[in-house]
Coordinates of C-alpha atoms and ligand atoms in Angstrom, one line a residue:
X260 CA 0.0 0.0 0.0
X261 CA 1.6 3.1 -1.1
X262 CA 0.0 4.8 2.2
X263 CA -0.9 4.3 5.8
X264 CA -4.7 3.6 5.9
X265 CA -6.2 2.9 9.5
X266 CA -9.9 4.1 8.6
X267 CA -11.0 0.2 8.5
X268 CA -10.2 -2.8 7.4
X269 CA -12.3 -2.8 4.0
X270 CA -9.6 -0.9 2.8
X271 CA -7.0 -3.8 2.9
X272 CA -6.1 -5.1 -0.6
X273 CA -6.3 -8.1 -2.3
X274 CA -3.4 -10.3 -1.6
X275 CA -1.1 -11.6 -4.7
X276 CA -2.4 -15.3 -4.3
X277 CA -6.0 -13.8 -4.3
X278 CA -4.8 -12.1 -7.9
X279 CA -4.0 -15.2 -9.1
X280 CA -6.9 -17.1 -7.7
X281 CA -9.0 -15.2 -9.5
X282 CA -7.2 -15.2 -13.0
X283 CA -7.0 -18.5 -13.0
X284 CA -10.8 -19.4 -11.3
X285 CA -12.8 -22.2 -12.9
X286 CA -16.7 -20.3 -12.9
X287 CA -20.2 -20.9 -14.4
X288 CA -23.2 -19.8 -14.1
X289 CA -23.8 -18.9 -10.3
X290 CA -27.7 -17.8 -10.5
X291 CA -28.1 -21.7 -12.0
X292 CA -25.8 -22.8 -9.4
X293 CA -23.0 -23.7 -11.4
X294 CA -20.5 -21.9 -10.7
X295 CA -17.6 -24.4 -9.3
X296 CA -15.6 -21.8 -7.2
X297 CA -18.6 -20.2 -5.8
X298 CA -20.0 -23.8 -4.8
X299 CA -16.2 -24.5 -3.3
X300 CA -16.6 -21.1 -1.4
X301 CA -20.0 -21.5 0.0
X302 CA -19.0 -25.0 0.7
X303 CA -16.2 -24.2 3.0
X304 CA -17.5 -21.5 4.7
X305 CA -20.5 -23.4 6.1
X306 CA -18.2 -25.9 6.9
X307 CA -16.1 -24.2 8.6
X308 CA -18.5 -22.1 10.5
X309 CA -20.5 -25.7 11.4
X310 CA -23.2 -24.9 9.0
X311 CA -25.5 -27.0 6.9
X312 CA -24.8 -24.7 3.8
X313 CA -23.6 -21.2 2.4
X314 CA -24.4 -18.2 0.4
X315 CA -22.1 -15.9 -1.4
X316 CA -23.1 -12.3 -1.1
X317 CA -21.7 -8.7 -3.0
X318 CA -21.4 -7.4 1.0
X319 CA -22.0 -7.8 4.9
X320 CA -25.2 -5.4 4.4
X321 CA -26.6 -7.7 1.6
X322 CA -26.2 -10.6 4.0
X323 CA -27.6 -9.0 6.9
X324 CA -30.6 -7.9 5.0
X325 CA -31.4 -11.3 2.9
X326 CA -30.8 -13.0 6.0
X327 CA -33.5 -10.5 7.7
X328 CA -35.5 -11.3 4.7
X329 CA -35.3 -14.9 4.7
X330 CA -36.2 -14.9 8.7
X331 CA -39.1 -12.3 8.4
X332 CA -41.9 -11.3 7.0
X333 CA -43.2 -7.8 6.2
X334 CA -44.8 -6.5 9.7
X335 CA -42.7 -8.8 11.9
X336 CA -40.2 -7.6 14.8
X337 CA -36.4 -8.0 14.6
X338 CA -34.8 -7.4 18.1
X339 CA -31.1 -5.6 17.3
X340 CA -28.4 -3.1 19.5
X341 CA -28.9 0.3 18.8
X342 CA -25.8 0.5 17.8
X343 CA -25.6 -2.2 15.4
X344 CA -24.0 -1.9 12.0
X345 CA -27.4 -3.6 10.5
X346 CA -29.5 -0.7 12.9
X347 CA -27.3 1.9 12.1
X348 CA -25.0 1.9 9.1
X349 CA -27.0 -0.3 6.7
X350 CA -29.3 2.4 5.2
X351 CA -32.8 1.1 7.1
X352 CA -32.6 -1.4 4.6
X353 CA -34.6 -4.0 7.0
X354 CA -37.6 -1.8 6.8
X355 CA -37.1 0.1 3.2
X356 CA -37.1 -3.1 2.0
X357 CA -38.4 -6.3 4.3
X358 CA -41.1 -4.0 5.7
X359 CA -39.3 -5.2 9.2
X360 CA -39.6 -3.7 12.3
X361 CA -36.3 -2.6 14.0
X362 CA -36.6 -3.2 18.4
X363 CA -33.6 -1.7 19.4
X364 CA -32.0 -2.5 22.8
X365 CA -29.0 -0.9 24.3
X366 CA -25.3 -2.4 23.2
X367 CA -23.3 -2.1 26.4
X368 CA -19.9 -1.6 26.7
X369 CA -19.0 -5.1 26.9
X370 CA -20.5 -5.6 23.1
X371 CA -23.5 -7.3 24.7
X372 CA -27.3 -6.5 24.7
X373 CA -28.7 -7.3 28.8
X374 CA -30.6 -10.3 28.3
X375 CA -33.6 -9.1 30.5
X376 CA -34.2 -6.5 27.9
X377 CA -34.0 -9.2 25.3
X378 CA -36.4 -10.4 27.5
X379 CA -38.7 -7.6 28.2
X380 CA -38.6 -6.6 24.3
X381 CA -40.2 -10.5 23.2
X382 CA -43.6 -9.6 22.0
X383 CA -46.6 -11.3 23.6
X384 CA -49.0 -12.7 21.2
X385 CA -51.4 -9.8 20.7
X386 CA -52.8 -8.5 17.6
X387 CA -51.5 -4.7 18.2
X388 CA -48.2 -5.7 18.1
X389 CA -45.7 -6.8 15.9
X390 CA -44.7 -10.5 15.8
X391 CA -40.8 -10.8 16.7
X392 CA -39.5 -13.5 14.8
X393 CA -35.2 -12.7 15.1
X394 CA -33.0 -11.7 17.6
X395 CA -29.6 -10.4 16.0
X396 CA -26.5 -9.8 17.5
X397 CA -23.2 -8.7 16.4
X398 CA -19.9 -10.2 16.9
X399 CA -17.4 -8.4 16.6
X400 CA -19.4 -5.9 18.2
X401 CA -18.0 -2.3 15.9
X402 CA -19.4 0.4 17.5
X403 CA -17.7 -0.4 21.4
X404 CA -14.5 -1.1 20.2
X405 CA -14.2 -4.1 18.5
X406 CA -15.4 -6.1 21.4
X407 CA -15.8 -10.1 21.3
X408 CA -18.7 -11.4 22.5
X409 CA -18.2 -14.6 23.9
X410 CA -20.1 -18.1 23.4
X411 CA -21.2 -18.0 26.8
X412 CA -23.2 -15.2 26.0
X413 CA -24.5 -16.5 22.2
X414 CA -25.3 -19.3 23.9
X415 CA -27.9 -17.6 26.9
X416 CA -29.1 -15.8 23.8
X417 CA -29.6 -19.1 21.3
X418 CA -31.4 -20.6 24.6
X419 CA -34.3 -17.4 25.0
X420 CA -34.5 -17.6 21.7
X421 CA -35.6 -21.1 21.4
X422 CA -37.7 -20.7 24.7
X423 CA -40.0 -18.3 22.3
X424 CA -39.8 -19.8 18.9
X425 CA -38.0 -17.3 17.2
X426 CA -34.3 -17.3 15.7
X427 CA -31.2 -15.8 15.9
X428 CA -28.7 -14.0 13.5
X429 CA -25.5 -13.2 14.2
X430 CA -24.0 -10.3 12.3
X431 CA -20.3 -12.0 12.2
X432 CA -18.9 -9.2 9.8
X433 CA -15.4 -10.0 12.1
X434 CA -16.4 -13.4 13.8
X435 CA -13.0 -14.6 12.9
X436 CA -11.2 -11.8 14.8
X437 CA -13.9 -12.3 17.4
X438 CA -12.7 -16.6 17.8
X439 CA -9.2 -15.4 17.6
X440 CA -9.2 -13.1 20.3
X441 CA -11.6 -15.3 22.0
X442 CA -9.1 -18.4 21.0
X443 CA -12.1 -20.2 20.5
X444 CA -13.1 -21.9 17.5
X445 CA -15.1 -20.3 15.4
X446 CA -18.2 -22.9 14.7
X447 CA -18.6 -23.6 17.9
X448 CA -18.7 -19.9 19.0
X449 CA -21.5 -19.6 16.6
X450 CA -23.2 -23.0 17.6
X451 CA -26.4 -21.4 18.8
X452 CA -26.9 -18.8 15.8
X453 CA -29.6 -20.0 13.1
X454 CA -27.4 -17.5 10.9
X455 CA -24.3 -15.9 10.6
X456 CA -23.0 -13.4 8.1
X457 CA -19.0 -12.8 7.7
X458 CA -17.2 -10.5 5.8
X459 CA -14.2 -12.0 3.0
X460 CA -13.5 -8.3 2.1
X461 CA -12.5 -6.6 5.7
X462 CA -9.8 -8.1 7.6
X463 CA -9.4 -11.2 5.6
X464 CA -8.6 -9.0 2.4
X465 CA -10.5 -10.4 -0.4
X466 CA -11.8 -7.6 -2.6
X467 CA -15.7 -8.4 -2.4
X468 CA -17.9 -10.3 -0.7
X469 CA -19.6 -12.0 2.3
X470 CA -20.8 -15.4 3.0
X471 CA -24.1 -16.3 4.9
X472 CA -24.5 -19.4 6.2
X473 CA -27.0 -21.2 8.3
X474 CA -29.2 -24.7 7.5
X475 CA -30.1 -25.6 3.7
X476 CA -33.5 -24.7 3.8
X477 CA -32.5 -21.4 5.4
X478 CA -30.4 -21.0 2.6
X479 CA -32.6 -21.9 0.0
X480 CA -34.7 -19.4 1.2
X481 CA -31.7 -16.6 1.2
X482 CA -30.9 -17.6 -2.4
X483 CA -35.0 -16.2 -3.2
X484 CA -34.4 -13.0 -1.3
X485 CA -31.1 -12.7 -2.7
X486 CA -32.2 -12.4 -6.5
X487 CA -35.4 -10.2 -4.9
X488 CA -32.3 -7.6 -4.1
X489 CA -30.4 -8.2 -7.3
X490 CA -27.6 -10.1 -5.9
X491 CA -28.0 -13.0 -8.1
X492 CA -24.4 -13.0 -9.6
X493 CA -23.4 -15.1 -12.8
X494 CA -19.9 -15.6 -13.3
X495 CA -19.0 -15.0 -9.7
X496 CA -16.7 -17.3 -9.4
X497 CA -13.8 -14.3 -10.3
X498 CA -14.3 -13.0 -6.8
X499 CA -15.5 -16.4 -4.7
X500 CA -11.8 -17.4 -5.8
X501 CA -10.4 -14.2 -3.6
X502 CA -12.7 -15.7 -0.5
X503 CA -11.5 -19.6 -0.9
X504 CA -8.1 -18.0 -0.4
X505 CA -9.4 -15.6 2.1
X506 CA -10.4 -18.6 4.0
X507 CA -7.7 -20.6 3.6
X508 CA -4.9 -18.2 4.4
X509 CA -5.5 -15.0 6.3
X510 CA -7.6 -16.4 9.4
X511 CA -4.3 -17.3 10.9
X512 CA -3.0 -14.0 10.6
X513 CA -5.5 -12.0 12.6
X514 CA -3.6 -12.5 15.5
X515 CA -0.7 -9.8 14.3
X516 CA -3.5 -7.0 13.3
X517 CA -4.5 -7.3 17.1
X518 CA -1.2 -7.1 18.2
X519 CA -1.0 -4.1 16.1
X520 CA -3.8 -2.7 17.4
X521 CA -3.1 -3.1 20.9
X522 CA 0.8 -1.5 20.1
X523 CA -1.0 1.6 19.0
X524 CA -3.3 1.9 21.6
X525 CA -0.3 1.7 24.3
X526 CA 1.8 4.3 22.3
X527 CA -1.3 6.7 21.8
X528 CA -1.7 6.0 25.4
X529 CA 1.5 7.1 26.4
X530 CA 0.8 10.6 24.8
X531 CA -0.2 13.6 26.8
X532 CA -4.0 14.7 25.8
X533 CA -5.3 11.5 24.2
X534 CA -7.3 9.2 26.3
X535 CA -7.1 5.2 24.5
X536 CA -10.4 2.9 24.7
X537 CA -9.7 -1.3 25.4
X538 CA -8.6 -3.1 22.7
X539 CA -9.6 -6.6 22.1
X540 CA -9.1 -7.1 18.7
X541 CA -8.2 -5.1 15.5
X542 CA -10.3 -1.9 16.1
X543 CA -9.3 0.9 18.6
X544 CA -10.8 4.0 19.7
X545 CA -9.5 7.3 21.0
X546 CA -10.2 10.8 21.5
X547 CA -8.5 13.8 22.7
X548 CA -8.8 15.3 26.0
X549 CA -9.7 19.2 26.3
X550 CA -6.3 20.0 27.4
X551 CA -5.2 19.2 24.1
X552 CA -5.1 22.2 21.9
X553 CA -5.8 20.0 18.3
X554 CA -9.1 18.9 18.2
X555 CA -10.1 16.2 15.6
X556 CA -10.3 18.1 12.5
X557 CA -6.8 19.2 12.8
X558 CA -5.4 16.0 14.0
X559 CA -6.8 14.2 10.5
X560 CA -5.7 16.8 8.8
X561 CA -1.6 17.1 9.7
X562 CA -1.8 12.9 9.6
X563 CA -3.2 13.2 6.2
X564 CA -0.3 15.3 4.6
X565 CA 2.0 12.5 6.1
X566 CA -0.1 10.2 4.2
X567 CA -1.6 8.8 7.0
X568 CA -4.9 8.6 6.9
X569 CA -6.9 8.3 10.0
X570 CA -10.5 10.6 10.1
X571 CA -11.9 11.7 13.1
X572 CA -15.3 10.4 14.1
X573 CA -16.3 12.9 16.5
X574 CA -15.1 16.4 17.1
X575 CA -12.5 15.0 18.9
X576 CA -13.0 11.6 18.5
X577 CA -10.8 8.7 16.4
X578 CA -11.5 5.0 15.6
X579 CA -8.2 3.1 14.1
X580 CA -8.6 -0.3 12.2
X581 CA -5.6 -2.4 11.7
X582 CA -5.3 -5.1 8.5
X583 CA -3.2 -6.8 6.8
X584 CA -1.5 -3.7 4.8
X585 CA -0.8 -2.3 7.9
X586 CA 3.2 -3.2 9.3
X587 CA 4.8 -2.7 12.5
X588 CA 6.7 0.1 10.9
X589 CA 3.2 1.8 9.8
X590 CA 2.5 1.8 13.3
X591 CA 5.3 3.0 14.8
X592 CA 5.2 5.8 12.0
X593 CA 1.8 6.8 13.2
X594 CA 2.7 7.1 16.8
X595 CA 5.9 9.1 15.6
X596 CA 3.7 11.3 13.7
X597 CA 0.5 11.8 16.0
X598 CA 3.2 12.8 18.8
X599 CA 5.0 15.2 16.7
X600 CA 2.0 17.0 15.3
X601 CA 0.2 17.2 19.2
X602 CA 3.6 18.3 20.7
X603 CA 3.5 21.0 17.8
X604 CA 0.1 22.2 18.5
Ligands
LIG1032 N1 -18.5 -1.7 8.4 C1 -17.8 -0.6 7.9 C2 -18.6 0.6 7.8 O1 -19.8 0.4 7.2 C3 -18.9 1.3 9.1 C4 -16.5 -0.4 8.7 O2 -15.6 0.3 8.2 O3 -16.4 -1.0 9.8 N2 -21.5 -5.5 9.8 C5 -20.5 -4.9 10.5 C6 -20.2 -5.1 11.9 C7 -19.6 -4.0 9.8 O4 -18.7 -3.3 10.4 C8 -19.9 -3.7 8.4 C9 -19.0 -2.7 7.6 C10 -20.9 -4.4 7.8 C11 -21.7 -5.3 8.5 C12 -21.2 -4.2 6.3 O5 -20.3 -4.7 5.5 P1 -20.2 -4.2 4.0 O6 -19.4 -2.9 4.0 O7 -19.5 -5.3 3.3 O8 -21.6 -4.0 3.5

């Protein structure tokens, strides 16, 4: 990478064995299910995620919303953290376009939502209300800080969920970086989830795509709402070939973008004026006090003419995202950098 790019991990490039994947790839036709290297992909993620079968989506959102879609009807209730990507970031795609009714809860700081107001938010069986079918979580959990949520937790969650007939997604956009920091492995983590979306293109660096898996007749559903949204892909196989290597090679590396993560939150910590969050994984977040004279703007701005790039959030907020494109060096740049420019100011 010809610059140091911390704004997330869906910048990360493809790797040169991805490149090559994908020349090479054998593909067919993937809305008649014959695509080879799409079928190979879909195969080895449910597999590996201890699913009955897989789905190859353009994105985490489109995931996350045909999985919605394939769980709920138009007028039923999906139970979600208020500050989940799929309540937040993904456009109100739920309810533009599954007619689904969002019941936020509150995500706390440990990446959970309190079970009681799971609970509490389970619809009796009354014709004013809305019928909640789904219960989705998020794992990593973005918006606290890249938090883990543990299988423990999934688990007490799979359990209430059962109790009242409905099911439960798990948006796994980074459940890999969530099992590795967890060192746990990742199908049984998700053991209790009906569903899980993960992401190919974020940390594990392929250049598209998501997989959602969950049982066959789950998935057979999916495919339906899939081609409802346009996401019926023919030759596909191009970019599935990125994901098999995705798969295959760059799990195992996780590990190092945490440690990188966690490297730059002790160095940022170090520095007068900035105040670090907990880092469990690859994301970090940190803002800067009041006694320091730059606020956010200006911090983003002097990293950018270093060719760092690294936007604040808030007015003086920051959130960092490590990846593979990002070295020890690039880190200890950044850290030289930030405390030059704030020693400046
Ligand atoms: N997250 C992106 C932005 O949209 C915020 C990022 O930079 O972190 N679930 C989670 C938990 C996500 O973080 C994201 C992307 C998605 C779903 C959506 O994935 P894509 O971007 O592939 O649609």
């Amino acid at each position: 990478m010809d610059r140091i790019d911390l704004r997330s991990d869906t910048v990360s490039w493809p790797t040169p064995e991805m490149r090559r994947a994908m020349a090479e790839a054998p593909v067919g036709d993937d809305v008649f299910g014959e695509d080879p290297t799409v079928n190979r992909l879909q195969e080895r993620a449910a597999e590996r995620l201890g699913k009955e079968a897989g789905l190859f989506v353009a994105s985490g959102t489109m995931g996350n919303l045909v999985a919605v879609l394939a769980h709920c009807g138009r007028g039923d209730e999906v139970i979600l953290g208020d500050r989940a990507h799929t309540h937040v970031y993904e456009a109100g795609g739920i309810a533009a376009l599954g007619g689904v009714h969002p019941r936020a809860v509150p995500v706390q700081p440990d990446g959970t939502l309190p079970l009681d107001a799971i609970r509490a938010a389970i619809r009796p069986d009354d014709v004013h209300f809305p019928r909640t079918r789904l219960i989705a979580l998020e794992n990593t959990q973005g918006t606290v800080g890249g938090i883990p949520v543990p299988k423990s937790y999934i688990d007490a969650v799979g359990a209430l969920a059962r109790e009242h007939g409905i099911t439960l997604h798990i948006d796994g956009a980074r459940i890999f970086n969530a099992a590795t920091a967890l060192r746990c492995d990742v199908a049984d983590l998700v053991s209790a989830a009906d569903s899980v979306t993960f992401c190919l293109s974020k940390g594990l660096c392929a250049p598209v795509g998501s997989v959602l898996v969950g049982s066959r007749a789950f998935i057979d559903e999916a495919r339906r709402a899939r081609k409802i949204v346009g996401g019926g892909m023919r030759q596909a196989g191009i970019l599935a070939a990125a994901g098999v290597v995705a798969l295959e090679t760059m799990v195992d590396r996780l590990a190092d973008d945490h440690s990188r993560a966690r490297r730059l939150a002790e160095g940022l910590a170090l520095l007068p004026g900035i105040s670090v969050g907990p880092v469990h994984t690859n994301i970090l977040y940190f803002s800067l006090d009041a006694s320091c004279p730059l606020d956010g703007a200006g911090l983003a701005a002097a990293l950018h003419e270093r060719g760092i790039l690294l936007p604040n959030r808030g007015p003086r907020s920051f959130r960092a995202v490590t990846h593979c494109w990002i070295s020890d060096a690039d880190v200890e740049c950044t850290l030289t950098a930030v405390a030059e420019i704030v020693a400046a100011a």
